[in-house]
Structures are given as C-alpha cells and as structure tokens.
JSON list of C-alpha atoms in Angstrom, two decimals:
[
{"chain": "A", "resi": 1, "resn": "MET", "atom": "CA", "xyz": [9.64, -12.73, 11.46]},
{"chain": "A", "resi": 2, "resn": "ALA", "atom": "CA", "xyz": [10.36, -13.25, 7.73]},
{"chain": "A", "resi": 3, "resn": "LEU", "atom": "CA", "xyz": [14.09, -12.87, 8.34]},
{"chain": "A", "resi": 4, "resn": "GLN", "atom": "CA", "xyz": [13.96, -15.43, 11.18]},
{"chain": "A", "resi": 5, "resn": "GLU", "atom": "CA", "xyz": [12.15, -17.88, 8.90]},
{"chain": "A", "resi": 6, "resn": "ARG", "atom": "CA", "xyz": [14.76, -17.42, 6.18]},
{"chain": "A", "resi": 7, "resn": "ARG", "atom": "CA", "xyz": [17.68, -17.82, 8.59]},
{"chain": "A", "resi": 8, "resn": "ALA", "atom": "CA", "xyz": [16.13, -21.05, 9.88]},
{"chain": "A", "resi": 9, "resn": "GLY", "atom": "CA", "xyz": [15.87, -22.34, 6.31]},
{"chain": "A", "resi": 10, "resn": "ARG", "atom": "CA", "xyz": [12.11, -22.60, 6.43]},
{"chain": "A", "resi": 11, "resn": "PRO", "atom": "CA", "xyz": [10.21, -21.65, 3.27]},
{"chain": "A", "resi": 12, "resn": "PHE", "atom": "CA", "xyz": [7.60, -18.92, 3.40]},
{"chain": "A", "resi": 13, "resn": "ALA", "atom": "CA", "xyz": [4.10, -20.36, 3.60]},
{"chain": "A", "resi": 14, "resn": "GLN", "atom": "CA", "xyz": [2.14, -17.24, 2.64]},
{"chain": "A", "resi": 15, "resn": "ILE", "atom": "CA", "xyz": [2.53, -13.74, 1.23]},
{"chain": "A", "resi": 16, "resn": "HIS", "atom": "CA", "xyz": [0.09, -11.15, 2.50]},
{"chain": "A", "resi": 17, "resn": "ALA", "atom": "CA", "xyz": [-0.20, -7.66, 1.02]},
{"chain": "A", "resi": 18, "resn": "HIS", "atom": "CA", "xyz": [-1.79, -5.21, 3.39]},
{"chain": "A", "resi": 19, "resn": "PHE", "atom": "CA", "xyz": [-3.33, -2.77, 0.84]},
{"chain": "A", "resi": 20, "resn": "ALA", "atom": "CA", "xyz": [-4.64, -3.46, -2.64]},
{"chain": "A", "resi": 21, "resn": "HIS", "atom": "CA", "xyz": [-2.67, -0.84, -4.57]},
{"chain": "A", "resi": 22, "resn": "ASP", "atom": "CA", "xyz": [1.16, -1.15, -4.78]},
{"chain": "A", "resi": 23, "resn": "PRO", "atom": "CA", "xyz": [1.56, -3.81, -2.06]},
{"chain": "A", "resi": 24, "resn": "GLY", "atom": "CA", "xyz": [-1.17, -5.86, -3.79]},
{"chain": "A", "resi": 25, "resn": "LEU", "atom": "CA", "xyz": [0.67, -5.64, -7.10]},
{"chain": "A", "resi": 26, "resn": "VAL", "atom": "CA", "xyz": [3.97, -6.68, -5.50]},
{"chain": "A", "resi": 27, "resn": "GLY", "atom": "CA", "xyz": [2.25, -9.56, -3.73]},
{"chain": "A", "resi": 28, "resn": "ALA", "atom": "CA", "xyz": [0.59, -10.78, -6.93]},
{"chain": "A", "resi": 29, "resn": "LEU", "atom": "CA", "xyz": [3.84, -10.58, -8.91]},
{"chain": "A", "resi": 30, "resn": "THR", "atom": "CA", "xyz": [5.78, -12.35, -6.16]},
{"chain": "A", "resi": 31, "resn": "HIS", "atom": "CA", "xyz": [3.13, -15.08, -6.16]},
{"chain": "A", "resi": 32, "resn": "ARG", "atom": "CA", "xyz": [3.53, -15.50, -9.94]},
{"chain": "A", "resi": 33, "resn": "LEU", "atom": "CA", "xyz": [7.31, -15.71, -9.67]},
{"chain": "A", "resi": 34, "resn": "THR", "atom": "CA", "xyz": [7.50, -18.04, -6.65]},
{"chain": "A", "resi": 35, "resn": "GLY", "atom": "CA", "xyz": [4.20, -19.90, -6.50]},
{"chain": "A", "resi": 36, "resn": "ILE", "atom": "CA", "xyz": [3.87, -18.96, -2.82]},
{"chain": "A", "resi": 37, "resn": "PRO", "atom": "CA", "xyz": [0.18, -18.45, -1.93]},
{"chain": "A", "resi": 38, "resn": "PHE", "atom": "CA", "xyz": [-0.89, -14.82, -1.79]},
{"chain": "A", "resi": 39, "resn": "SER", "atom": "CA", "xyz": [-3.66, -12.88, -0.02]},
{"chain": "A", "resi": 40, "resn": "LEU", "atom": "CA", "xyz": [-4.44, -9.20, 0.29]},
{"chain": "A", "resi": 41, "resn": "THR", "atom": "CA", "xyz": [-6.31, -6.69, 2.41]},
{"chain": "A", "resi": 42, "resn": "ALA", "atom": "CA", "xyz": [-8.24, -3.81, 0.82]},
{"chain": "A", "resi": 43, "resn": "HIS", "atom": "CA", "xyz": [-9.30, -0.86, 2.98]},
{"chain": "A", "resi": 44, "resn": "ALA", "atom": "CA", "xyz": [-10.10, 2.53, 1.47]},
{"chain": "A", "resi": 45, "resn": "ARG", "atom": "CA", "xyz": [-7.98, 4.73, -0.81]},
{"chain": "A", "resi": 46, "resn": "ASP", "atom": "CA", "xyz": [-5.95, 1.68, -1.81]},
{"chain": "A", "resi": 47, "resn": "LEU", "atom": "CA", "xyz": [-9.18, -0.02, -2.90]},
{"chain": "A", "resi": 48, "resn": "TYR", "atom": "CA", "xyz": [-10.91, 2.83, -4.72]},
{"chain": "A", "resi": 49, "resn": "GLY", "atom": "CA", "xyz": [-7.72, 4.42, -6.08]},
{"chain": "A", "resi": 50, "resn": "ILE", "atom": "CA", "xyz": [-6.94, 1.65, -8.58]},
{"chain": "A", "resi": 51, "resn": "SER", "atom": "CA", "xyz": [-8.96, 0.58, -11.59]},
{"chain": "A", "resi": 52, "resn": "PRO", "atom": "CA", "xyz": [-11.51, -2.22, -11.15]},
{"chain": "A", "resi": 53, "resn": "ARG", "atom": "CA", "xyz": [-9.66, -4.13, -13.88]},
{"chain": "A", "resi": 54, "resn": "ALA", "atom": "CA", "xyz": [-6.34, -4.01, -11.99]},
{"chain": "A", "resi": 55, "resn": "LEU", "atom": "CA", "xyz": [-8.12, -4.87, -8.75]},
{"chain": "A", "resi": 56, "resn": "ALA", "atom": "CA", "xyz": [-9.84, -7.87, -10.36]},
{"chain": "A", "resi": 57, "resn": "ALA", "atom": "CA", "xyz": [-6.49, -9.11, -11.72]},
{"chain": "A", "resi": 58, "resn": "ARG", "atom": "CA", "xyz": [-4.91, -8.98, -8.25]},
{"chain": "A", "resi": 59, "resn": "ALA", "atom": "CA", "xyz": [-7.95, -10.64, -6.71]},
{"chain": "A", "resi": 60, "resn": "ARG", "atom": "CA", "xyz": [-7.73, -13.50, -9.23]},
{"chain": "A", "resi": 61, "resn": "GLU", "atom": "CA", "xyz": [-4.18, -14.22, -8.03]},
{"chain": "A", "resi": 62, "resn": "ALA", "atom": "CA", "xyz": [-5.17, -14.11, -4.35]},
{"chain": "A", "resi": 63, "resn": "GLU", "atom": "CA", "xyz": [-6.32, -17.04, -2.25]},
{"chain": "A", "resi": 64, "resn": "ALA", "atom": "CA", "xyz": [-8.21, -14.57, -0.09]},
{"chain": "A", "resi": 65, "resn": "VAL", "atom": "CA", "xyz": [-9.23, -10.92, -0.22]},
{"chain": "A", "resi": 66, "resn": "VAL", "atom": "CA", "xyz": [-10.04, -9.31, 3.11]},
{"chain": "A", "resi": 67, "resn": "THR", "atom": "CA", "xyz": [-11.85, -6.02, 3.63]},
{"chain": "A", "resi": 68, "resn": "CYS", "atom": "CA", "xyz": [-13.16, -4.15, 6.64]},
{"chain": "A", "resi": 69, "resn": "CYS", "atom": "CA", "xyz": [-16.71, -2.90, 5.87]},
{"chain": "A", "resi": 70, "resn": "ARG", "atom": "CA", "xyz": [-19.88, -3.86, 4.01]},
{"chain": "A", "resi": 71, "resn": "ALA", "atom": "CA", "xyz": [-19.54, -1.06, 1.42]},
{"chain": "A", "resi": 72, "resn": "ASN", "atom": "CA", "xyz": [-16.10, -2.36, 0.44]},
{"chain": "A", "resi": 73, "resn": "ALA", "atom": "CA", "xyz": [-17.37, -5.94, 0.33]},
{"chain": "A", "resi": 74, "resn": "GLU", "atom": "CA", "xyz": [-20.22, -4.90, -1.98]},
{"chain": "A", "resi": 75, "resn": "TYR", "atom": "CA", "xyz": [-17.75, -3.07, -4.25]},
{"chain": "A", "resi": 76, "resn": "LEU", "atom": "CA", "xyz": [-15.39, -6.05, -4.31]},
{"chain": "A", "resi": 77, "resn": "GLY", "atom": "CA", "xyz": [-18.14, -8.68, -4.70]},
{"chain": "A", "resi": 78, "resn": "PRO", "atom": "CA", "xyz": [-18.30, -8.68, -8.51]},
{"chain": "A", "resi": 79, "resn": "LEU", "atom": "CA", "xyz": [-14.48, -8.62, -8.79]},
{"chain": "A", "resi": 80, "resn": "VAL", "atom": "CA", "xyz": [-13.59, -11.47, -6.41]},
{"chain": "A", "resi": 81, "resn": "GLU", "atom": "CA", "xyz": [-14.29, -15.15, -6.99]},
{"chain": "A", "resi": 82, "resn": "HIS", "atom": "CA", "xyz": [-17.03, -16.52, -4.71]},
{"chain": "A", "resi": 83, "resn": "GLY", "atom": "CA", "xyz": [-15.68, -17.77, -1.40]},
{"chain": "A", "resi": 84, "resn": "ARG", "atom": "CA", "xyz": [-12.46, -15.76, -1.53]},
{"chain": "A", "resi": 85, "resn": "LEU", "atom": "CA", "xyz": [-13.84, -12.48, -0.17]},
{"chain": "A", "resi": 86, "resn": "HIS", "atom": "CA", "xyz": [-13.86, -12.11, 3.61]},
{"chain": "A", "resi": 87, "resn": "LEU", "atom": "CA", "xyz": [-15.37, -9.26, 5.61]},
{"chain": "A", "resi": 88, "resn": "VAL", "atom": "CA", "xyz": [-13.45, -8.68, 8.85]},
{"chain": "A", "resi": 89, "resn": "HIS", "atom": "CA", "xyz": [-14.51, -5.58, 10.74]},
{"chain": "A", "resi": 90, "resn": "HIS", "atom": "CA", "xyz": [-11.79, -3.61, 12.48]},
{"chain": "A", "resi": 91, "resn": "GLY", "atom": "CA", "xyz": [-11.76, -4.16, 16.19]},
{"chain": "A", "resi": 92, "resn": "VAL", "atom": "CA", "xyz": [-9.97, -3.37, 19.39]},
{"chain": "A", "resi": 93, "resn": "ASP", "atom": "CA", "xyz": [-7.98, -5.80, 21.51]},
{"chain": "A", "resi": 94, "resn": "LEU", "atom": "CA", "xyz": [-9.81, -5.41, 24.82]},
{"chain": "A", "resi": 95, "resn": "GLU", "atom": "CA", "xyz": [-6.93, -7.01, 26.70]},
{"chain": "A", "resi": 96, "resn": "VAL", "atom": "CA", "xyz": [-4.70, -4.11, 25.65]},
{"chain": "A", "resi": 97, "resn": "PHE", "atom": "CA", "xyz": [-7.15, -1.23, 25.26]},
{"chain": "A", "resi": 98, "resn": "ARG", "atom": "CA", "xyz": [-9.04, -1.24, 28.51]},
{"chain": "A", "resi": 99, "resn": "PRO", "atom": "CA", "xyz": [-10.00, 1.48, 30.94]},
{"chain": "A", "resi": 100, "resn": "ARG", "atom": "CA", "xyz": [-7.68, 2.11, 33.82]},
{"chain": "A", "resi": 101, "resn": "PRO", "atom": "CA", "xyz": [-9.11, 3.04, 37.21]},
{"chain": "A", "resi": 102, "resn": "ARG", "atom": "CA", "xyz": [-8.90, 6.79, 37.66]},
{"chain": "A", "resi": 103, "resn": "SER", "atom": "CA", "xyz": [-6.46, 7.78, 40.35]},
{"chain": "A", "resi": 104, "resn": "VAL", "atom": "CA", "xyz": [-6.05, 11.43, 39.40]},
{"chain": "A", "resi": 105, "resn": "GLU", "atom": "CA", "xyz": [-8.74, 13.77, 38.20]},
{"chain": "A", "resi": 106, "resn": "HIS", "atom": "CA", "xyz": [-7.67, 16.46, 35.73]},
{"chain": "A", "resi": 107, "resn": "ASP", "atom": "CA", "xyz": [-8.19, 20.11, 36.62]},
{"chain": "A", "resi": 108, "resn": "VAL", "atom": "CA", "xyz": [-9.70, 20.51, 33.16]},
{"chain": "A", "resi": 109, "resn": "PRO", "atom": "CA", "xyz": [-11.00, 17.77, 30.84]},
{"chain": "A", "resi": 110, "resn": "VAL", "atom": "CA", "xyz": [-8.43, 16.32, 28.44]},
{"chain": "A", "resi": 111, "resn": "VAL", "atom": "CA", "xyz": [-9.62, 15.61, 24.90]},
{"chain": "A", "resi": 112, "resn": "MET", "atom": "CA", "xyz": [-7.44, 13.33, 22.80]},
{"chain": "A", "resi": 113, "resn": "SER", "atom": "CA", "xyz": [-7.43, 12.70, 19.06]},
{"chain": "A", "resi": 114, "resn": "VAL", "atom": "CA", "xyz": [-5.17, 10.46, 16.99]},
{"chain": "A", "resi": 115, "resn": "GLY", "atom": "CA", "xyz": [-4.57, 10.27, 13.26]},
{"chain": "A", "resi": 116, "resn": "ARG", "atom": "CA", "xyz": [-2.49, 11.30, 10.30]},
{"chain": "A", "resi": 117, "resn": "LEU", "atom": "CA", "xyz": [-2.75, 15.03, 9.71]},
{"chain": "A", "resi": 118, "resn": "VAL", "atom": "CA", "xyz": [-4.50, 14.71, 6.36]},
{"chain": "A", "resi": 119, "resn": "GLU", "atom": "CA", "xyz": [-7.78, 16.11, 5.05]},
{"chain": "A", "resi": 120, "resn": "LYS", "atom": "CA", "xyz": [-9.92, 12.99, 5.52]},
{"chain": "A", "resi": 121, "resn": "LYS", "atom": "CA", "xyz": [-9.20, 12.87, 9.27]},
{"chain": "A", "resi": 122, "resn": "GLY", "atom": "CA", "xyz": [-11.19, 16.09, 9.82]},
{"chain": "A", "resi": 123, "resn": "PHE", "atom": "CA", "xyz": [-8.84, 17.95, 12.15]},
{"chain": "A", "resi": 124, "resn": "PRO", "atom": "CA", "xyz": [-9.92, 21.39, 10.85]},
{"chain": "A", "resi": 125, "resn": "ASP", "atom": "CA", "xyz": [-13.43, 20.51, 12.09]},
{"chain": "A", "resi": 126, "resn": "LEU", "atom": "CA", "xyz": [-12.05, 19.57, 15.51]},
{"chain": "A", "resi": 127, "resn": "LEU", "atom": "CA", "xyz": [-10.25, 22.91, 15.78]},
{"chain": "A", "resi": 128, "resn": "ALA", "atom": "CA", "xyz": [-13.40, 24.79, 14.72]},
{"chain": "A", "resi": 129, "resn": "ALA", "atom": "CA", "xyz": [-15.43, 22.92, 17.34]},
{"chain": "A", "resi": 130, "resn": "CYS", "atom": "CA", "xyz": [-12.79, 23.67, 19.98]},
{"chain": "A", "resi": 131, "resn": "ALA", "atom": "CA", "xyz": [-13.00, 27.37, 19.12]},
{"chain": "A", "resi": 132, "resn": "ARG", "atom": "CA", "xyz": [-16.77, 27.36, 19.67]},
{"chain": "A", "resi": 133, "resn": "VAL", "atom": "CA", "xyz": [-16.46, 25.64, 23.05]},
{"chain": "A", "resi": 134, "resn": "HIS", "atom": "CA", "xyz": [-13.56, 27.93, 24.05]},
{"chain": "A", "resi": 135, "resn": "GLU", "atom": "CA", "xyz": [-15.60, 31.03, 23.13]},
{"chain": "A", "resi": 136, "resn": "ARG", "atom": "CA", "xyz": [-18.26, 29.88, 25.60]},
{"chain": "A", "resi": 137, "resn": "GLY", "atom": "CA", "xyz": [-15.70, 30.05, 28.39]},
{"chain": "A", "resi": 138, "resn": "ARG", "atom": "CA", "xyz": [-15.32, 26.30, 28.90]},
{"chain": "A", "resi": 139, "resn": "ARG", "atom": "CA", "xyz": [-11.95, 25.08, 30.12]},
{"chain": "A", "resi": 140, "resn": "PHE", "atom": "CA", "xyz": [-10.39, 22.05, 28.44]},
{"chain": "A", "resi": 141, "resn": "ARG", "atom": "CA", "xyz": [-7.22, 20.84, 26.75]},
{"chain": "A", "resi": 142, "resn": "VAL", "atom": "CA", "xyz": [-6.85, 18.98, 23.46]},
{"chain": "A", "resi": 143, "resn": "ALA", "atom": "CA", "xyz": [-3.86, 16.77, 22.59]},
{"chain": "A", "resi": 144, "resn": "ILE", "atom": "CA", "xyz": [-3.60, 15.69, 18.95]},
{"chain": "A", "resi": 145, "resn": "TYR", "atom": "CA", "xyz": [-1.28, 12.74, 18.27]},
{"chain": "A", "resi": 146, "resn": "GLY", "atom": "CA", "xyz": [-0.07, 12.14, 14.74]},
{"chain": "A", "resi": 147, "resn": "ASP", "atom": "CA", "xyz": [1.78, 13.88, 11.97]},
{"chain": "A", "resi": 148, "resn": "GLY", "atom": "CA", "xyz": [1.33, 14.60, 8.31]},
{"chain": "A", "resi": 149, "resn": "PRO", "atom": "CA", "xyz": [1.27, 17.15, 5.51]},
{"chain": "A", "resi": 150, "resn": "MET", "atom": "CA", "xyz": [-1.43, 19.35, 7.09]},
{"chain": "A", "resi": 151, "resn": "ARG", "atom": "CA", "xyz": [0.49, 20.07, 10.29]},
{"chain": "A", "resi": 152, "resn": "GLY", "atom": "CA", "xyz": [1.56, 23.58, 9.24]},
{"chain": "A", "resi": 153, "resn": "ALA", "atom": "CA", "xyz": [-1.95, 24.51, 8.10]},
{"chain": "A", "resi": 154, "resn": "LEU", "atom": "CA", "xyz": [-3.46, 23.14, 11.32]},
{"chain": "A", "resi": 155, "resn": "GLU", "atom": "CA", "xyz": [-0.97, 25.04, 13.48]},
{"chain": "A", "resi": 156, "resn": "HIS", "atom": "CA", "xyz": [-1.87, 28.20, 11.52]},
{"chain": "A", "resi": 157, "resn": "GLN", "atom": "CA", "xyz": [-5.60, 27.54, 12.07]},
{"chain": "A", "resi": 158, "resn": "ARG", "atom": "CA", "xyz": [-4.92, 27.01, 15.79]},
{"chain": "A", "resi": 159, "resn": "ARG", "atom": "CA", "xyz": [-3.17, 30.42, 15.97]},
{"chain": "A", "resi": 160, "resn": "GLU", "atom": "CA", "xyz": [-5.96, 32.12, 14.00]},
{"chain": "A", "resi": 161, "resn": "LEU", "atom": "CA", "xyz": [-8.54, 30.68, 16.41]},
{"chain": "A", "resi": 162, "resn": "GLY", "atom": "CA", "xyz": [-6.55, 31.66, 19.50]},
{"chain": "A", "resi": 163, "resn": "LEU", "atom": "CA", "xyz": [-6.20, 28.09, 20.70]},
{"chain": "A", "resi": 164, "resn": "GLU", "atom": "CA", "xyz": [-2.42, 27.93, 21.32]},
{"chain": "A", "resi": 165, "resn": "ASP", "atom": "CA", "xyz": [-2.97, 27.43, 25.08]},
{"chain": "A", "resi": 166, "resn": "VAL", "atom": "CA", "xyz": [-5.73, 24.87, 24.51]},
{"chain": "A", "resi": 167, "resn": "VAL", "atom": "CA", "xyz": [-4.66, 22.61, 21.61]},
{"chain": "A", "resi": 168, "resn": "SER", "atom": "CA", "xyz": [-1.28, 20.88, 21.32]},
{"chain": "A", "resi": 169, "resn": "PHE", "atom": "CA", "xyz": [0.16, 18.86, 18.46]},
{"chain": "A", "resi": 170, "resn": "GLU", "atom": "CA", "xyz": [2.08, 16.03, 20.08]},
{"chain": "A", "resi": 171, "resn": "GLY", "atom": "CA", "xyz": [3.46, 14.23, 17.00]},
{"chain": "A", "resi": 172, "resn": "ALA", "atom": "CA", "xyz": [3.32, 10.54, 16.17]},
{"chain": "A", "resi": 173, "resn": "ARG", "atom": "CA", "xyz": [3.38, 7.93, 18.92]},
{"chain": "A", "resi": 174, "resn": "SER", "atom": "CA", "xyz": [3.69, 4.15, 18.98]},
{"chain": "A", "resi": 175, "resn": "GLN", "atom": "CA", "xyz": [0.66, 2.01, 19.76]},
{"chain": "A", "resi": 176, "resn": "ARG", "atom": "CA", "xyz": [2.20, 1.13, 23.13]},
{"chain": "A", "resi": 177, "resn": "GLU", "atom": "CA", "xyz": [2.55, 4.82, 24.01]},
{"chain": "A", "resi": 178, "resn": "LEU", "atom": "CA", "xyz": [-0.99, 5.55, 22.84]},
{"chain": "A", "resi": 179, "resn": "VAL", "atom": "CA", "xyz": [-2.59, 2.97, 25.13]},
{"chain": "A", "resi": 180, "resn": "ALA", "atom": "CA", "xyz": [-1.54, 4.90, 28.25]},
{"chain": "A", "resi": 181, "resn": "LEU", "atom": "CA", "xyz": [-2.57, 8.18, 26.63]},
{"chain": "A", "resi": 182, "resn": "PHE", "atom": "CA", "xyz": [-6.03, 6.80, 25.78]},
{"chain": "A", "resi": 183, "resn": "GLN", "atom": "CA", "xyz": [-6.40, 5.63, 29.38]},
{"chain": "A", "resi": 184, "resn": "SER", "atom": "CA", "xyz": [-5.55, 9.04, 30.79]},
{"chain": "A", "resi": 185, "resn": "ALA", "atom": "CA", "xyz": [-7.81, 11.08, 28.47]},
{"chain": "A", "resi": 186, "resn": "ASP", "atom": "CA", "xyz": [-11.35, 12.09, 29.42]},
{"chain": "A", "resi": 187, "resn": "VAL", "atom": "CA", "xyz": [-12.70, 12.25, 25.86]},
{"chain": "A", "resi": 188, "resn": "PHE", "atom": "CA", "xyz": [-11.60, 10.80, 22.51]},
{"chain": "A", "resi": 189, "resn": "ALA", "atom": "CA", "xyz": [-12.51, 12.85, 19.42]},
{"chain": "A", "resi": 190, "resn": "LEU", "atom": "CA", "xyz": [-12.88, 11.30, 15.94]},
{"chain": "A", "resi": 191, "resn": "MET", "atom": "CA", "xyz": [-13.96, 13.51, 13.03]},
{"chain": "A", "resi": 192, "resn": "PRO", "atom": "CA", "xyz": [-13.78, 11.59, 9.72]},
{"chain": "A", "resi": 193, "resn": "PHE", "atom": "CA", "xyz": [-14.32, 13.73, 6.65]},
{"chain": "A", "resi": 194, "resn": "VAL", "atom": "CA", "xyz": [-15.17, 12.69, 3.08]},
{"chain": "A", "resi": 195, "resn": "ALA", "atom": "CA", "xyz": [-12.38, 14.31, 1.08]},
{"chain": "A", "resi": 196, "resn": "ALA", "atom": "CA", "xyz": [-12.43, 15.14, -2.62]},
{"chain": "A", "resi": 197, "resn": "ASP", "atom": "CA", "xyz": [-10.26, 12.11, -3.40]}
]
C-alpha cells in the first residue's frame, strides 16, 4: 500500500508503528524528520522490555498510543498524555473465523494449537497434558502450527513422552490456511505461560 501511494505521488498521511520497542523508535524518529503524524501500538514484551523513560518519549511524539488490555493501559496511563491512550481489545473477525457445518466426523478428535514455539506459549504444558490423556488410553491427535526456537526441544519432549504418533508439528501457516484448519479441528488448545522475561 505504501509503495502504491508513493507511485501515485500521494504523500503519506500517517505513520503507525506496530510495537513500542524498535518500530516505535523508528516511527518517532521518522515523525521528527518528516513531520508526518505518528501513532504506535504497544502489546507485551515490546511494552515492558523498554525503559519507562524511553516509552514516555515515544508516547510524547505519538498522536495516539493503542494497547490491547487493561493491565497495559494502567501501566501506560502515567506515561501517555490524557486522551491519547486507547484501549482496543483483540478480537476475531466473525465474517472470516466462523464455524463450518460438519460434513465429516473424525475417527479420533483433532486438537489444534497455534503459536510461535517459544516459552511463553506453553507448548511443554500441552505435551505434558497430552501424555496424561494418552496414558489413560484416550485416542486423539494434536496438530501444532507454528515455528520457533523451541522446536527441537519440543520434538525431543514429544519423543520422550512417546507421543510421535499423536502429536505433529506442522510448521507456520498463513492466516488464510489457518481458517480452514480451525474449522476442521474439534478442539483448540491455548496454554499461555508467564516466562521469566
């Protein structure tokens, strides 16, 4: 979109940095250099991983600061000028993510999970839970979509737990691909974990 605007000779109307850390810094500096209005979104690690002083400086440059939960809004409150902080909860586009009528029943239930393979996503807990259910003789399959630095460790844990025939690591998928996969799964598993960082 930005390239199309430039080719058409239209000036940019807004810069938005989606994350408060490095993208927020780049957005604030670009705003200073060009005068183009700037806004930013602050979510989690990007928000708490930079100093409050740096965060306040970026927020002063921004026309708007958007965050996704009350805890973040309370943290940002003292750092952002009144009226510039906006709480917008994450949501799901119900026109895209909607149930599909079941035409085929699975022989065994299919559990699906999606996320980066990092500590805070809790995949070791999912594998441990799968082992407990598997030990009780229940039949099921688990498909994990995503990739990341913990893949090797998770594959090792899967082997140690004897879940090679139950759990598969399917790699990253586009949002479009995931919609159909969500619709065909019987269960979605989400296991957030508060990591040391």
